[in-house]
Coordinates of C-alpha atoms and ligand atoms in Angstrom, one line a residue:
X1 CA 122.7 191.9 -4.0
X2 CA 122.0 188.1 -4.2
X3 CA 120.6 185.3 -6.2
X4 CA 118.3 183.2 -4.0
X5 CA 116.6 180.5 -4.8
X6 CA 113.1 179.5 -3.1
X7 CA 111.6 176.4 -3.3
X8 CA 107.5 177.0 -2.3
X9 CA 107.8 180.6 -3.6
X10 CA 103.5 180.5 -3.9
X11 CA 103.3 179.5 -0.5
X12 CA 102.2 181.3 2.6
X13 CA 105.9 181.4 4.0
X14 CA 106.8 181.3 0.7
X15 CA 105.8 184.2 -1.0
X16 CA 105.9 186.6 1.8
X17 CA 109.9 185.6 2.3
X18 CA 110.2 185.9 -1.9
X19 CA 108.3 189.7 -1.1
X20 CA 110.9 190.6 1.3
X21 CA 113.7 189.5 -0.5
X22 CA 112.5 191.1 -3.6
X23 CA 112.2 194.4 -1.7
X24 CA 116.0 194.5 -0.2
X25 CA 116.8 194.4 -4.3
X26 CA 117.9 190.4 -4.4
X27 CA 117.1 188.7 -7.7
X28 CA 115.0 185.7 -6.8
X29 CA 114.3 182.2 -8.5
X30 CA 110.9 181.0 -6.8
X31 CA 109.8 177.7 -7.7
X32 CA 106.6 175.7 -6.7
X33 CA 104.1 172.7 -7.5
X34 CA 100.8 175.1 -6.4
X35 CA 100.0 171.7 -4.8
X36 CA 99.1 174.3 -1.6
X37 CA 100.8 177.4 -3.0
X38 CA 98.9 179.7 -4.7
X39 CA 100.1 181.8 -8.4
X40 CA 98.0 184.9 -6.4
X41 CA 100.4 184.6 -3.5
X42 CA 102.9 185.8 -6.1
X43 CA 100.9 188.9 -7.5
X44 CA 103.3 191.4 -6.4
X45 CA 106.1 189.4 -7.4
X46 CA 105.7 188.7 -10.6
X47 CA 105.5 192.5 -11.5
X48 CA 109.0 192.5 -10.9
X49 CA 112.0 192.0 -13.0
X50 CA 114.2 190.3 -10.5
X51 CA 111.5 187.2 -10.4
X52 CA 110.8 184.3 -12.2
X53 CA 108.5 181.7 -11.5
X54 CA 109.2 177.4 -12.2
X55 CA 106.3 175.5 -11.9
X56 CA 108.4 172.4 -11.0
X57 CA 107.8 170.0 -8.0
X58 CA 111.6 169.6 -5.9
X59 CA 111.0 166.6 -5.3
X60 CA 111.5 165.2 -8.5
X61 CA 114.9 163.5 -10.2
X62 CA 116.7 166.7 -11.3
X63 CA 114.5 169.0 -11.0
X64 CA 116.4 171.0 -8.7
X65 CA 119.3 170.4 -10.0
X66 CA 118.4 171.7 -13.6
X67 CA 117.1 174.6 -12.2
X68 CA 120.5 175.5 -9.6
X69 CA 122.9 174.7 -12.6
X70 CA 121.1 177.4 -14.4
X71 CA 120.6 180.2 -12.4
X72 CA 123.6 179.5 -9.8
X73 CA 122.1 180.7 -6.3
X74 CA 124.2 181.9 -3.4
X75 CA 121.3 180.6 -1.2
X76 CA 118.1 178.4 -1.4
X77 CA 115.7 179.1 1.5
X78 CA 113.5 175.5 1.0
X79 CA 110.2 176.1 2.2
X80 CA 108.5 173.7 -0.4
X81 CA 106.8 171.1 2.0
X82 CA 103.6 169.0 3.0
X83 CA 102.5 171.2 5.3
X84 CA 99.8 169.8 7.3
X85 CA 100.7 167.3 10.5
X86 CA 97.1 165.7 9.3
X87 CA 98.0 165.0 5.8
X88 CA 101.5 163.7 7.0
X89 CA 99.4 161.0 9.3
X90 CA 97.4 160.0 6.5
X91 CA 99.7 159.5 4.1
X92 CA 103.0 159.1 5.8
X93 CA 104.8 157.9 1.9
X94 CA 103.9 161.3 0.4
X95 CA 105.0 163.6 3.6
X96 CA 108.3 161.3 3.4
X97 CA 108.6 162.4 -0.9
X98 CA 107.4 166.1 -0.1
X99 CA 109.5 166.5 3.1
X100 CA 112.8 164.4 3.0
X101 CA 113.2 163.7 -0.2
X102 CA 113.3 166.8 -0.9
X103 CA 115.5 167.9 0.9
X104 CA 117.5 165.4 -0.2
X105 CA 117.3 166.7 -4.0
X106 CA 118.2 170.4 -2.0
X107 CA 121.4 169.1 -0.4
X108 CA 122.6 167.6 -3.5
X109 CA 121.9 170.7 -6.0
X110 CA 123.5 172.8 -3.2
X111 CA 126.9 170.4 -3.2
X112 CA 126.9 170.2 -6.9
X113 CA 126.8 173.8 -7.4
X114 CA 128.5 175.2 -5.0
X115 CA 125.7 176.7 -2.9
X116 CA 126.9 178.4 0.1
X117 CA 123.7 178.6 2.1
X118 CA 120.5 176.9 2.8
X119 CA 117.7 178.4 5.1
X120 CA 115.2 175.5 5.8
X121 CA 111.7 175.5 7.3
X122 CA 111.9 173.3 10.2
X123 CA 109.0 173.1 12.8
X124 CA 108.3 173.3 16.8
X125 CA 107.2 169.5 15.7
X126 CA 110.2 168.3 16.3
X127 CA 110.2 168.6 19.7
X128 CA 106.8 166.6 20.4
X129 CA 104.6 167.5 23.2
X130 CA 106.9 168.9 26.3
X131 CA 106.0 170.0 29.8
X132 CA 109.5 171.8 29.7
X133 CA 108.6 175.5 28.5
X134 CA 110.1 177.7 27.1
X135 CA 111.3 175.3 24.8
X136 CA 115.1 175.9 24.0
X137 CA 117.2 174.4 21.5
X138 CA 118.5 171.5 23.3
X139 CA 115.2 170.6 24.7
X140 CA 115.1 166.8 23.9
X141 CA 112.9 166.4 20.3
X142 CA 110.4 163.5 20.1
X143 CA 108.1 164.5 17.4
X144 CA 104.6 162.8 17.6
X145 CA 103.9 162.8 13.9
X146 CA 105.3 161.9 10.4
X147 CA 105.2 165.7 10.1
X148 CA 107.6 166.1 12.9
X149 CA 109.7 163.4 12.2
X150 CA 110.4 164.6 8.6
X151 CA 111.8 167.7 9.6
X152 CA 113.8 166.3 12.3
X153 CA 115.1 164.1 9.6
X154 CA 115.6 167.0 7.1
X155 CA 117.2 168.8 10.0
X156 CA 120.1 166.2 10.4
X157 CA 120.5 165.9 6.1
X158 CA 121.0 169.4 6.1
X159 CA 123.4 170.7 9.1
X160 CA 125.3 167.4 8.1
X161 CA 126.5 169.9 5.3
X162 CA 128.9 171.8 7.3
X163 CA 132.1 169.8 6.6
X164 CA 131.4 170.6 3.3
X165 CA 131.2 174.3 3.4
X166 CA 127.6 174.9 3.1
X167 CA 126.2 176.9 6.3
X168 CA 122.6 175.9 6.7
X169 CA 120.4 177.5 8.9
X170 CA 117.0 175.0 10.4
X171 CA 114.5 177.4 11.4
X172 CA 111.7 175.9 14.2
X173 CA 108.8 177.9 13.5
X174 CA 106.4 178.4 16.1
X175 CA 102.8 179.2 15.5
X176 CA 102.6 181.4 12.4
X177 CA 100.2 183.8 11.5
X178 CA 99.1 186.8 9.1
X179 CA 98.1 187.2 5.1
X180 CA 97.8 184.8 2.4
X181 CA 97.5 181.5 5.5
X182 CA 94.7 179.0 3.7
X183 CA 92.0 178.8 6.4
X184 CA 90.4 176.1 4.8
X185 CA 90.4 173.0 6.6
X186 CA 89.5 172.7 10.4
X187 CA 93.3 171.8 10.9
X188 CA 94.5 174.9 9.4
X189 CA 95.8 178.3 12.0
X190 CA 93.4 179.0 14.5
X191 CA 94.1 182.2 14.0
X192 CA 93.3 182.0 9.8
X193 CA 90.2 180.5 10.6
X194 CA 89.1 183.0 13.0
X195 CA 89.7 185.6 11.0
X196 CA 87.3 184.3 7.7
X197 CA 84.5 183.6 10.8
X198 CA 84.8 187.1 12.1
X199 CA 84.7 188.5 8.8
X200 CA 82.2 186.5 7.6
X201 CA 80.0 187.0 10.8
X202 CA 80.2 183.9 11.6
X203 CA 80.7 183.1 15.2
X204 CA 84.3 181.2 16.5
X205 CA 84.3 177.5 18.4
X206 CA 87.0 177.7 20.6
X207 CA 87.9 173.6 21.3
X208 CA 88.8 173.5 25.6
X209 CA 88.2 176.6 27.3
X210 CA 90.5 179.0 25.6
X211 CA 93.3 179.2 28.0
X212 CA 96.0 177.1 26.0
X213 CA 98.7 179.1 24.8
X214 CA 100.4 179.3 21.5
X215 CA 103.9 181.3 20.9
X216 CA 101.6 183.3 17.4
X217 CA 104.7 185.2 15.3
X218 CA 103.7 187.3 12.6
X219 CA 104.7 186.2 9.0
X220 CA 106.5 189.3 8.6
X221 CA 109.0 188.5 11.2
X222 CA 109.1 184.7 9.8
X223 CA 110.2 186.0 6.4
X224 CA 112.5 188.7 7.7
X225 CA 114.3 185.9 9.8
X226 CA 114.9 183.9 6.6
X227 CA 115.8 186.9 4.5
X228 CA 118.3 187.5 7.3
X229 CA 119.9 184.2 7.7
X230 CA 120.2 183.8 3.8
X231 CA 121.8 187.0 3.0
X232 CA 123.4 188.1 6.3
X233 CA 127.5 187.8 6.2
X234 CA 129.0 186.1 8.9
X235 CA 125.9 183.7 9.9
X236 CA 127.2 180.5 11.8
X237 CA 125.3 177.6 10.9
X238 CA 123.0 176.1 12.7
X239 CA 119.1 175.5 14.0
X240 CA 117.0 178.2 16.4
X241 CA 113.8 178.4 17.5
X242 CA 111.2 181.3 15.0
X243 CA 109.2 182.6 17.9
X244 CA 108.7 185.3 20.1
X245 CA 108.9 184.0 23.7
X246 CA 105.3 185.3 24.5
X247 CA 102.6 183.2 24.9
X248 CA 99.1 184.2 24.0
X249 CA 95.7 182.8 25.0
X250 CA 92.7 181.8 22.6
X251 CA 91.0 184.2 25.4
X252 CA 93.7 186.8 24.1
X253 CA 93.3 186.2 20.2
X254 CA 89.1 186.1 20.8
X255 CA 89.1 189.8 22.9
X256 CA 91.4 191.5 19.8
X257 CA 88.7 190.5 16.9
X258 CA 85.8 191.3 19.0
X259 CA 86.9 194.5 19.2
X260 CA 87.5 194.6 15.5
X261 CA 84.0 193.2 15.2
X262 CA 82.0 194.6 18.0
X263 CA 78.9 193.2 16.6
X264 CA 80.4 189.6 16.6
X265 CA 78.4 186.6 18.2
X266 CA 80.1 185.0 21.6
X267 CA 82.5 182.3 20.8
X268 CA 81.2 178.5 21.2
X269 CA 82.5 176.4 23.6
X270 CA 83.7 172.8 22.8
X271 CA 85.5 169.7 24.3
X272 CA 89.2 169.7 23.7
X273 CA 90.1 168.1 20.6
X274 CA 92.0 165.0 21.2
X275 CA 96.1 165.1 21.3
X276 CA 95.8 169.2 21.3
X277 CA 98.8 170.3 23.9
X278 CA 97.8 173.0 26.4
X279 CA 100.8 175.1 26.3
X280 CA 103.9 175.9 23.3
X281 CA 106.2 178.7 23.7
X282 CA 109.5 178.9 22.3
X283 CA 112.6 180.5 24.2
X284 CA 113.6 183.8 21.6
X285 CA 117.2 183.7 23.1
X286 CA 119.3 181.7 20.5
X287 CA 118.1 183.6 16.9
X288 CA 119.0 186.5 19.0
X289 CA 122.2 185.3 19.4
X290 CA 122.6 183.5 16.2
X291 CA 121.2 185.5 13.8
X292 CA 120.7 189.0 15.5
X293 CA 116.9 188.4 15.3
X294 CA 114.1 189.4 17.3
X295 CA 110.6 189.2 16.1
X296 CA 108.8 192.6 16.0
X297 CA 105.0 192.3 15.1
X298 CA 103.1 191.7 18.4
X299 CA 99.8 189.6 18.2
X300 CA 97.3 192.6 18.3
X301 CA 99.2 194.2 15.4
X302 CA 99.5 191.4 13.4
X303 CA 95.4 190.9 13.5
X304 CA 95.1 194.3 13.0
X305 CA 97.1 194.0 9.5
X306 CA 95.4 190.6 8.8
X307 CA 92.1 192.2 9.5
X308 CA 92.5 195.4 7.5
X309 CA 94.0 193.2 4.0
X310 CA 91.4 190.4 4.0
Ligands
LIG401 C1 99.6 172.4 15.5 C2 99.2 171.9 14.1 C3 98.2 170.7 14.3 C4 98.8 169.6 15.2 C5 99.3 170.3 16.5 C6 100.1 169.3 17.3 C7 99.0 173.7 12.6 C8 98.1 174.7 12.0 N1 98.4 172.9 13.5 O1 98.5 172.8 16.1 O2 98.0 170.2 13.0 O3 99.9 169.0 14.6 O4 100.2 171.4 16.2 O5 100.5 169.9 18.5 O6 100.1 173.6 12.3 N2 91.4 175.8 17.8 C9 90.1 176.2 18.2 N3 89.2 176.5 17.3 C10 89.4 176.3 15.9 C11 90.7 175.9 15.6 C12 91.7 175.6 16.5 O7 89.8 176.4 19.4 O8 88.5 176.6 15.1 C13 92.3 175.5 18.9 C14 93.0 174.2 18.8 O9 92.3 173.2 19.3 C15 94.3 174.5 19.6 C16 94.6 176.0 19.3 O10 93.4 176.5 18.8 O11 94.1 174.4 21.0 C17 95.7 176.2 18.3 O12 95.4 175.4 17.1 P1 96.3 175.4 15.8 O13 95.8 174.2 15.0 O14 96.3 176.7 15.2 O15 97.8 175.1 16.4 P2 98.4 173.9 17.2 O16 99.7 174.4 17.7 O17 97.4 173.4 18.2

């Protein structure tokens, strides 16, 4: 069993991968700022004797480099990040601290200590808005935010390892969904926010007319996939696509609550919001390949879950 290292332990992502790894029996350092994470995230894991918690932000001078020296990780899965493409637009200094930087202070620790793997949580921003779906690998990336260009850059830091023996793994997560996502802010998951407006009986706007598509993975196939490539033997390194290859509908995600919530009122419509693309969908084929992964959790089951542990 391993010693891995997460950085955003507290997070969404975060805590569910820490979870996972936790229950395959690896010991697990999880570190985080709480600037989005949350210390509840963690509930389960801090029951356990294989975790311990830094409050510590990565992107500081030796931080991480303190805290690899001591507890000597075979892997750091670095999920610590600015995560809203909004934020990143407004304050383009502080996504470039929270999302290169450190990455930066990752890919040092890792040389200086002899890391052998790093699992990173890149994004379906990279690759901008395409017409060309599914989106594959080599699909030509032209991010359209700060958000998207940071991981694009962190991308490049990181696979720019390999001569020196680390194998890092870039995973481009599509549209995630399930427990613990913050629904607070219009810009959060569509899917996190309907859920608190069913549940709070509260009708749903739906912005367009609810035929754009999203490729929605369950969190529980997001963290398996990073448990996977961090532990896995024989992983090559590299960057794939975290998505399932099916695309559902706003139409799709609206008829599974209402019949969790018969009594529900009839979503509103409003215009588009501006820059919102029409279609994402992610081609599945390469973490098949790659990693051996296929997500598992279709849409309706993963509402069902998020819907019974709200
Ligand atoms: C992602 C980012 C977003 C922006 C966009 C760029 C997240 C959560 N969102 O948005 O910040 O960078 O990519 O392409 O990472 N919607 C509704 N009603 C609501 C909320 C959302 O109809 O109450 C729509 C929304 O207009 C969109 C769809 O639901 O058409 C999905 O929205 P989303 O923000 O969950 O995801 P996405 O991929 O559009």
């Amino acid at each position: 069993m391993g010693q891995i290292l997460v950085t955003g332990a507290a997070g969404f992502i975060g805590s569910h991968t820490t979870d996972r790894l936790l229950a395959e029996g690896h010991t697990v350092l999880g570190v985080d700022n709480f600037r989005s994470g949350h210390r509840r995230n963690l509930a389960g894991a801090l029951t356990q004797s294989r975790f311990r918690l830094a409050e510590a932000d990565v992107a500081g001078a030796g931080v991480l480099d303190r805290l690899v020296a001591e507890f000597r990780p075979e892997a750091i899965i670095h999920l610590a990040a600015l995560v809203s493409v909004q934020e990143s637009i407004r304050d383009p200094e502080l996504n470039h601290r929270l999302n290169v930087t450190a990455t930066e202070r990752v890919a040092a620790a890792a040389l200086a200590h002899g890391v052998q793997r790093i699992v990173f949580a890149s994004s379906a921003a990279i690759y901008g808005d395409t017409a060309d779906l599914p989106i594959r690998e080599e699909t030509a990336k032209a991010p359209i935010s700060p958000y998207g260009e940071a991981k694009l850059r962190s991308e490049d830091i990181l696979l720019g390892l390999a001569p020196r023996g680390v194998t890092v793994r870039c995973h481009r997560y599509f549209n995630v969904f399930g427990p613990r996502q913050d629904p607070a802010s219009p810009y959060s998951g569509v899917i996190s926010i309907f859920e608190r407006r069913y549940r709070e009986g509260r009708g749903v706007t739906i912005y367009g007319d609810g035929r754009q598509t999203r490729d929605f993975i369950s969190v529980h196939d997001v963290a398996r996939a990073n448990v996977i490539a961090a532990v896995q033997p024989g992983i090559t390194p590299g960057a794939a696509n975290i998505c399932t290859g099916r695309a559902t509908s706003l139409l799709d995600i609206v008829a599974i609550f209402a019949r969790h919530y018969p009594q529900a009122p009839a979503p509103r419509f409003e215009p588009a919001r501006a820059g919102d693309i029409i279609h994402s969908l992610g081609s599945a084929a390469r973490a098949e390949v790659e990693l051996g992964f296929t997500a598992r959790v279709s849409v309706a089951d993963g509402l069902a879950e998020l819907i019974r542990v709200s």
